[in-house]
CSV table of C-alpha atoms in Angstrom, one decimal:
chain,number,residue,atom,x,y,z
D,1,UNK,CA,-24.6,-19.3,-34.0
D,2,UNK,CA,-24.9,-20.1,-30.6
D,3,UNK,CA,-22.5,-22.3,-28.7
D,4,UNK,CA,-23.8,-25.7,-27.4
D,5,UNK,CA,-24.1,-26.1,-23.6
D,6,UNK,CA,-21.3,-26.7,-21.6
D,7,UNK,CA,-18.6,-26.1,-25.2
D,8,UNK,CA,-15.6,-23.8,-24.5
D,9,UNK,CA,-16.1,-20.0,-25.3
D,10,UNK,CA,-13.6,-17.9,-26.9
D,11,UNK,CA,-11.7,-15.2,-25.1
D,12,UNK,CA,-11.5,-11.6,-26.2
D,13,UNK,CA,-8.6,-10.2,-28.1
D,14,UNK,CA,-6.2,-10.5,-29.2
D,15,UNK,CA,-6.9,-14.1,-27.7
D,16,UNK,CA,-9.0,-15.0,-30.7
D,17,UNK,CA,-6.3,-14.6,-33.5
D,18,UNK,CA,-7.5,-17.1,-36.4
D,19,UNK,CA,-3.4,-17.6,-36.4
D,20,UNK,CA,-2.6,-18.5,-33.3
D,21,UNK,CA,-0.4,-21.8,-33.3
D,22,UNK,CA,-2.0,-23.1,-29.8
D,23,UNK,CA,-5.2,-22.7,-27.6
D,24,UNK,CA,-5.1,-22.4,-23.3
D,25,UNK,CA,-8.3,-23.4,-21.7
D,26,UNK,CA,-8.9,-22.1,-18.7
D,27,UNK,CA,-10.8,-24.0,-15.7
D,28,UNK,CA,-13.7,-22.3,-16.3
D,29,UNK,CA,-13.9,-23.1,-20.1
D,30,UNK,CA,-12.5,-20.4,-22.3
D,31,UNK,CA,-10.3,-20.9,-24.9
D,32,UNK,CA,-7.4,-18.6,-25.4
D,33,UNK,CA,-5.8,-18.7,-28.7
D,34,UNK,CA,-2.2,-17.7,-28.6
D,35,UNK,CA,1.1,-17.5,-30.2
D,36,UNK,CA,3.9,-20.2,-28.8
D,37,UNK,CA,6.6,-17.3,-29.7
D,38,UNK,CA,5.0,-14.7,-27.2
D,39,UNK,CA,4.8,-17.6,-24.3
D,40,UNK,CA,7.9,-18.6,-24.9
D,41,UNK,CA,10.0,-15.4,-24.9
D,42,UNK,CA,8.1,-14.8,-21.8
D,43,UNK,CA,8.9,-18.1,-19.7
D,44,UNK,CA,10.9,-20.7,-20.1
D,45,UNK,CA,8.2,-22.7,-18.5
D,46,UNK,CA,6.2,-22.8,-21.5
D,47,UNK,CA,9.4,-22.7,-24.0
D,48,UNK,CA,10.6,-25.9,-22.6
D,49,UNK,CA,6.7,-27.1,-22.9
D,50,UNK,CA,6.5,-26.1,-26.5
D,51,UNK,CA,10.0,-27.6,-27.3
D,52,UNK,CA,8.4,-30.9,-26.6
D,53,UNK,CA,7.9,-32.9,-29.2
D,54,UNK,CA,4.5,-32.7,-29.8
D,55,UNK,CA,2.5,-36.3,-30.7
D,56,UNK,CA,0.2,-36.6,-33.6
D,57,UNK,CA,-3.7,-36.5,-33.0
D,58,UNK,CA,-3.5,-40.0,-33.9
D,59,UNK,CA,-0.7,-41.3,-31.6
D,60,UNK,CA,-3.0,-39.2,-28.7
D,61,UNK,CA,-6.0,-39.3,-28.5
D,62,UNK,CA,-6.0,-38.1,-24.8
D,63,UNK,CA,-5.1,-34.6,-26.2
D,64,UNK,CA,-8.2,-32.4,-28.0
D,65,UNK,CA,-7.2,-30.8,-31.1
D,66,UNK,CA,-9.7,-27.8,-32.0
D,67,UNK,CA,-9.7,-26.2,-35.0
D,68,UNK,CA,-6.2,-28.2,-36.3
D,69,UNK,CA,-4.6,-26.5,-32.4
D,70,UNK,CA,-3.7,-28.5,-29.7
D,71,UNK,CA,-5.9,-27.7,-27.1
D,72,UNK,CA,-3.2,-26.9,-23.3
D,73,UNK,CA,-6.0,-27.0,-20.4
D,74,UNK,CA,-4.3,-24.6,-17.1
D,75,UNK,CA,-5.8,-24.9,-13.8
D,76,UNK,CA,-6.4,-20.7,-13.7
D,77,UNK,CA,-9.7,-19.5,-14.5
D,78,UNK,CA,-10.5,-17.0,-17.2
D,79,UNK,CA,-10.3,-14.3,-15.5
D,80,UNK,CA,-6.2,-14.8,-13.7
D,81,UNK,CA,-5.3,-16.2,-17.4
D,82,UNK,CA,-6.5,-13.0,-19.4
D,83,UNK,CA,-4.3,-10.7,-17.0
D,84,UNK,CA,-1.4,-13.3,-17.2
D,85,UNK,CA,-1.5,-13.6,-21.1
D,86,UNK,CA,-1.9,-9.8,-21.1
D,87,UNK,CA,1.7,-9.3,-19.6
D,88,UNK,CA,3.1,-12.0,-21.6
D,89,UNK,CA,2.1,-10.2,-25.1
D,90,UNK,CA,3.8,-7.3,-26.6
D,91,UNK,CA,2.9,-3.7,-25.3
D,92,UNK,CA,1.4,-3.2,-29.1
D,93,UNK,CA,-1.0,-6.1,-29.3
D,94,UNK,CA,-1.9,-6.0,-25.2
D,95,UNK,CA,-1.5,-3.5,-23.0
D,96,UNK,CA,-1.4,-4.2,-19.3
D,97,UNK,CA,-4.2,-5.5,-17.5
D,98,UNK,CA,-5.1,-2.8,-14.0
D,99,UNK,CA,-6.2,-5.5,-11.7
D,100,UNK,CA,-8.3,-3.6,-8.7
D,101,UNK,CA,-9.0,-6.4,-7.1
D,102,UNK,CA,-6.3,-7.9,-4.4
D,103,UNK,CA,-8.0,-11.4,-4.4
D,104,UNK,CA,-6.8,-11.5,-8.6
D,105,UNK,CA,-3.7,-9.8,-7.7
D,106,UNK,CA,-2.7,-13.1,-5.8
D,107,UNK,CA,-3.7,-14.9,-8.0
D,108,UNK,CA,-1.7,-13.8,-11.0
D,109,UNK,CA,1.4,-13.6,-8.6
D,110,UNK,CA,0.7,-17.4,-7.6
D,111,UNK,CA,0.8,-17.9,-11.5
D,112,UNK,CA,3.6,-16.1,-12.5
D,113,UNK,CA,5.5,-18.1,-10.0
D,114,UNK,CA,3.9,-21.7,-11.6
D,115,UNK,CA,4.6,-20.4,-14.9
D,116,UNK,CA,8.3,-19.3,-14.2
D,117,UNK,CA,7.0,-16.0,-15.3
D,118,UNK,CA,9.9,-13.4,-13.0
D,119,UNK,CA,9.2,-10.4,-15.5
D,120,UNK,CA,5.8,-10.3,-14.5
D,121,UNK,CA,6.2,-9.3,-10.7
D,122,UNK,CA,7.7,-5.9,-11.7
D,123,UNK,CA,4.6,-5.1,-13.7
D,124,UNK,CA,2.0,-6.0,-11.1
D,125,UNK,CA,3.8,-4.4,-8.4
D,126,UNK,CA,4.7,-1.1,-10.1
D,127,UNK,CA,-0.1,-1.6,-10.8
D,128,UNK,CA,-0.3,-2.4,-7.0
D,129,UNK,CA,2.6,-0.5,-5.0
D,130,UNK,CA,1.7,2.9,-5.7
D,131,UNK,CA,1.2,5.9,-3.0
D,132,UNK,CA,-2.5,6.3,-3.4
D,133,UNK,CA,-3.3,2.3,-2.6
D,134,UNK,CA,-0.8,1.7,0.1
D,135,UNK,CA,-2.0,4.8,2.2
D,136,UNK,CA,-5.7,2.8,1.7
D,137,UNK,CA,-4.8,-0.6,2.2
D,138,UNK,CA,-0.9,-1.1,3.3
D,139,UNK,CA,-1.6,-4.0,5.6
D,140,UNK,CA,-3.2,-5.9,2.6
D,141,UNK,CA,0.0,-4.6,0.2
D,142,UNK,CA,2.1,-5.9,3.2
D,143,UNK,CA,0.6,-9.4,3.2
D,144,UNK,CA,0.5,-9.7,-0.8
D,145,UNK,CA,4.1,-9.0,-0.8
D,146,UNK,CA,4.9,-11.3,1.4
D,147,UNK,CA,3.2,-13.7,0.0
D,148,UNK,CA,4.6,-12.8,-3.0
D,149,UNK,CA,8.2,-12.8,-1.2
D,150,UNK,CA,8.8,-9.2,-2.5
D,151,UNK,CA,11.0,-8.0,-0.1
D,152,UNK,CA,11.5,-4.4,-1.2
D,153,UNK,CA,7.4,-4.2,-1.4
D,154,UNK,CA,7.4,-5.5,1.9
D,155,UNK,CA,9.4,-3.3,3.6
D,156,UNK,CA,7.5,-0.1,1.7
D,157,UNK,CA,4.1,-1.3,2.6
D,158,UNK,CA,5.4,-1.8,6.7
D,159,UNK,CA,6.3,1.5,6.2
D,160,UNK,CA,2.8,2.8,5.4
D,161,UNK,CA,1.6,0.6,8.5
D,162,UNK,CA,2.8,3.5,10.5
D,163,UNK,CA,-0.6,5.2,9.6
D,164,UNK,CA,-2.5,2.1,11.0
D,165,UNK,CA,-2.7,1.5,14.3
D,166,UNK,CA,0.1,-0.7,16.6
D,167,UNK,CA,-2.6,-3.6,16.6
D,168,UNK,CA,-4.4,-3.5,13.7
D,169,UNK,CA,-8.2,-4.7,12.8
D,170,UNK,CA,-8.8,-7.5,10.9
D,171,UNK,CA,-8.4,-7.6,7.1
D,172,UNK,CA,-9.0,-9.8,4.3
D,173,UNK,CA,-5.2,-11.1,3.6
D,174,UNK,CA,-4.4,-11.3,7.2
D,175,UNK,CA,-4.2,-15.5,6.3
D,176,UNK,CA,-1.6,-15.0,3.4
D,177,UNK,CA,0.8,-14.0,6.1
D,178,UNK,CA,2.4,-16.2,9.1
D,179,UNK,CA,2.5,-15.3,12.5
D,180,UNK,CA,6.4,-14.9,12.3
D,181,UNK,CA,6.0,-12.3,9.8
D,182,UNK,CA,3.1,-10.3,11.5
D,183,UNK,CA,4.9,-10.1,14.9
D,184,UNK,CA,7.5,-8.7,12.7
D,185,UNK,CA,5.4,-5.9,11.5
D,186,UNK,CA,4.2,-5.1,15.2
D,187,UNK,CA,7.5,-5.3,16.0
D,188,UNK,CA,8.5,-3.0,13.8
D,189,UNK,CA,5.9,-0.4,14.4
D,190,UNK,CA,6.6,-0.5,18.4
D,191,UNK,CA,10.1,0.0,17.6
D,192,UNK,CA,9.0,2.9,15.4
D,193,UNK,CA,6.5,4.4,17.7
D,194,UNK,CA,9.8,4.1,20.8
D,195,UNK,CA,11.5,5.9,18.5
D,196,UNK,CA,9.3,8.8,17.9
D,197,UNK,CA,9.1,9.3,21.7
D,198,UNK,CA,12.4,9.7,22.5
D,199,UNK,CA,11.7,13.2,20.5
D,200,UNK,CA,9.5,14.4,23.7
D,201,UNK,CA,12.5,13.9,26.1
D,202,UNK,CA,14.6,16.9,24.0
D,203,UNK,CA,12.5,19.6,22.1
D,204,UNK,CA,16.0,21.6,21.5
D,205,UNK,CA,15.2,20.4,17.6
D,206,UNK,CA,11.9,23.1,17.7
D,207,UNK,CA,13.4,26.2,16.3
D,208,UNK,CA,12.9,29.0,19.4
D,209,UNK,CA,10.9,31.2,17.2
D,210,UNK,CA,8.2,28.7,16.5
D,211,UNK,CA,7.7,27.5,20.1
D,212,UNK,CA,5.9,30.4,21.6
D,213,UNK,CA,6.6,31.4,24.9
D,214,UNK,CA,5.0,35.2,25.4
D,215,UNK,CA,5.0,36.0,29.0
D,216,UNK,CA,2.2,37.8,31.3
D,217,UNK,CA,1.0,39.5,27.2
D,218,UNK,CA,-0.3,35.4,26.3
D,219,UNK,CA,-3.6,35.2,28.4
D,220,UNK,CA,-3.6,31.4,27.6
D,221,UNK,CA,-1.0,30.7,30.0
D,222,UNK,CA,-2.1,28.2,33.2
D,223,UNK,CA,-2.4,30.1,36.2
D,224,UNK,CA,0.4,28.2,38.0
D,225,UNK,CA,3.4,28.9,35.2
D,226,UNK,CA,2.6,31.7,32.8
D,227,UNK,CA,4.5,34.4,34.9
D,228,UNK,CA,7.1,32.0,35.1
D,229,UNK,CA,7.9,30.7,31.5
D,230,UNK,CA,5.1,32.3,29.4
D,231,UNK,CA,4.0,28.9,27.8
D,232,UNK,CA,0.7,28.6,26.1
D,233,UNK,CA,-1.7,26.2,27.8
D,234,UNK,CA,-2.4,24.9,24.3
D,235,UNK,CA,1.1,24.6,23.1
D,236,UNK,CA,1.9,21.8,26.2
D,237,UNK,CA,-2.1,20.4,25.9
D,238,UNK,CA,-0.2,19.9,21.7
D,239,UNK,CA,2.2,18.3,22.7
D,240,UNK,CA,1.4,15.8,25.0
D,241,UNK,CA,-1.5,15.0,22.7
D,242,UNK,CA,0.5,14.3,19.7
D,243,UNK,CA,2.8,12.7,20.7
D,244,UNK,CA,-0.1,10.3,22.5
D,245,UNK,CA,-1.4,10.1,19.1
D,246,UNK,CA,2.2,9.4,17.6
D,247,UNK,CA,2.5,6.4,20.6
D,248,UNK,CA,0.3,4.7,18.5
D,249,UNK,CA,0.4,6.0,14.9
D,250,UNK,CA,4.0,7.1,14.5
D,251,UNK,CA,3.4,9.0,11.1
D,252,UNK,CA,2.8,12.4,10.1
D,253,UNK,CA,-0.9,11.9,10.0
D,254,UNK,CA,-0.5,12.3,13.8
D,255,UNK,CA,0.5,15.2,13.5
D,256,UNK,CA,-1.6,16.9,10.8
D,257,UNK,CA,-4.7,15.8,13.0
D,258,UNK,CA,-3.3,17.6,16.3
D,259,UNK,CA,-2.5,20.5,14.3
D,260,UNK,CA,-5.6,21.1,12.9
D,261,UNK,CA,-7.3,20.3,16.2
D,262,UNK,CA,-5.4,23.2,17.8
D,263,UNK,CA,-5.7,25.9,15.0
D,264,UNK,CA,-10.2,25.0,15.5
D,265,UNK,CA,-10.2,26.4,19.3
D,266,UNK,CA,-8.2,29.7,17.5
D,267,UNK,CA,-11.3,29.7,14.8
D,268,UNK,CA,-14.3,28.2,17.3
D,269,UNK,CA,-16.9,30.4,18.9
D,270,UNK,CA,-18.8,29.7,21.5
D,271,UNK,CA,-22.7,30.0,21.6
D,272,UNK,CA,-22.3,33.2,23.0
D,273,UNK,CA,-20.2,34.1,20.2
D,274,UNK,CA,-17.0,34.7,21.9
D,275,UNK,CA,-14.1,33.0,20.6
D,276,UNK,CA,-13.0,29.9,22.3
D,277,UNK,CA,-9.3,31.1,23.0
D,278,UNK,CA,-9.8,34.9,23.7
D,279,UNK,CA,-5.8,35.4,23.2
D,280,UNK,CA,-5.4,37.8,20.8
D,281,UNK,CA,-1.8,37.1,20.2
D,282,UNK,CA,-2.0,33.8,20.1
D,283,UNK,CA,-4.4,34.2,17.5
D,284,UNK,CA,-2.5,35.9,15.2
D,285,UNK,CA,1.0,34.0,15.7
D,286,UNK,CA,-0.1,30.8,15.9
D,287,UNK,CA,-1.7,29.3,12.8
D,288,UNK,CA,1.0,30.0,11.0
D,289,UNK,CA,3.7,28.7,13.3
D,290,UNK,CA,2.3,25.5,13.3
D,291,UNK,CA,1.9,24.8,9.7
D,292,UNK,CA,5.8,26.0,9.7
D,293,UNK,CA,6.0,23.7,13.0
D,294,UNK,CA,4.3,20.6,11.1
D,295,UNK,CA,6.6,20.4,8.1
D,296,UNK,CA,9.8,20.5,10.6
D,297,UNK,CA,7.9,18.0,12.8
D,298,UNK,CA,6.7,15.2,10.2
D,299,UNK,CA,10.4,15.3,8.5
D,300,UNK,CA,12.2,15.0,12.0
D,301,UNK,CA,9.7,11.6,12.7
D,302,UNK,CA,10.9,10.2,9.0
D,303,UNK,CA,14.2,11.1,10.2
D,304,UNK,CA,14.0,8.4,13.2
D,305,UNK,CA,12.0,5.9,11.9
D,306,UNK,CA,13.5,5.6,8.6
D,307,UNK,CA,16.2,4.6,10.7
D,308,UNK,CA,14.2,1.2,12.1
D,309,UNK,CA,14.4,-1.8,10.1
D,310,UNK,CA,11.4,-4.2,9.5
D,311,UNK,CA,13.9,-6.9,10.1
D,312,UNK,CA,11.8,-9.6,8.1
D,313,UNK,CA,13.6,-11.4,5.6
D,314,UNK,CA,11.9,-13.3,2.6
């Protein structure tokens, strides 16, 4: 049988239990039947709610009674109140909710905090605050957490910044944040990138066997230095370039992307068919040298960075 327009629908379970002691209705008209017990073990919130003493349906007629249950109406819609009911209940009746979408993510996080519910923000953040989403979307994971006033989430996601560049584009949380806290996280990334450069000024922490230096054999030497020093043309061109790059990405990215570029011209032909870099010896030592280059490159920029501090307090 059909509902009649505009009556309360039932939620899905286990929010339908025919023994649940009390019903929530969301703002959009769902009824949730649930157990006090689970609520209350949950947050005091509701504990000291249900602790109440509760008035008859006759002494109250203000308050709907459905089905013999009093009848709680919240001010979250169906959708925030399944995912915040989900983390209330045991792990055997519901597991918990993956919420995809950052807009709901707030949203429960701005209900947890109504509904006194702490344990909760360990459970979404462990959902939200993993690798794979904060190299996608750290500047939105930065602006949830600190809306959220997470500070250790806060300082991961600024971390992943690092991959973005030092003035980002616009994105869809950019209003959760204030303007102290995002000239925090620019301040933080400038102080990163300085950081990386001072690298440039001493390249003594480049083993001598990875940075190549070949004499008159290396025909990609400059015609003003290789008799002199026997330095690749592409090994200084590498250089500057990434650390360019790291100016405004200081991250290992960076230096993946430079890498690959330079180990193309060893592979590239031109439409003649000749290789781009005719060198034969750099065409056999290089490739490998810089993948043995990269690793020793991307842990020495973790190394100086992870010594900057965010300095943004919640």
């Amino acid at each position: 049988m059909s509902n009649p327009p505009n009556s309360p629908t039932f939620a899905l379970p286990p929010f339908d239990h025919v023994k649940a002691d009390v019903i929530l209705r969301s703002s959009d008209g769902v009824d949730f039947r649930v157990f006090r017990l689970f609520l209350s073990l949950a947050s005091p919130f509701f504990e000291t709610l249900f602790d109440l003493p509760q008035p008859s349906e006759e002494a109250n007629a203000d308050m709907e009674i459905k089905d013999g249950l009093p009848v709680i109406p919240v001010s979250e819609g169906s959708k925030t109140l399944d995912s915040l009911l989900r983390f209330c209940y045991p792990c055997t009746l519901a597991g918990d909710p993956v919420i995809e979408d950052f807009r709901e993510i707030i949203n429960v996080l701005d209900a947890a905090k109504k509904y006194s519910l702490d344990a909760i923000q360990p459970a979404v953040c462990k959902s939200l605050f993993t690798p794979k989403i904060l190299e996608a979307h750290s500047l939105r994971c930065f602006a949830i957490a600190c809306r959220a006033r997470m500070q250790e989430q806060c300082d991961l996601a600024a971390k992943y910044t690092l991959r973005e560049p030092l003035i980002p584009g616009w994105f869809k949380e950019i209003e959760l944040i204030t303007s102290t806290e995002l000239l925090s996280l620019l301040t933080y990334h400038r102080k990163c990138s300085s950081a990386v450069q001072t690298l440039k000024d001493d390249l003594s922490w480049i083993p001598a066997e990875l940075q190549p230096r070949y004499g008159s054999s290396c025909r990609c030497s400059d015609k003003e230095s290789w008799r002199s020093s026997g330095t690749p043309d592409w090994w200084k061109g590498f250089i500057v370039s990434t650390f360019l790059d790291l100016l405004d990405k200081p991250c290992a990215e960076s230096i993946q992307s430079n890498v690959e570029q330079v180990k193309r011209t060893f592979f590239t032909t031109t439409s003649w068919g000749t290789p781009m870099r005719d060198c034969t010896l750099c065409r056999e030592v290089a490739p490998d040298r810089l993948r043995e280059l990269t690793v020793i490159f991307a842990n020495k920029v973790e190394e100086v960075t992870s010594k900057v501090k965010l300095g943004l307090k919640l």
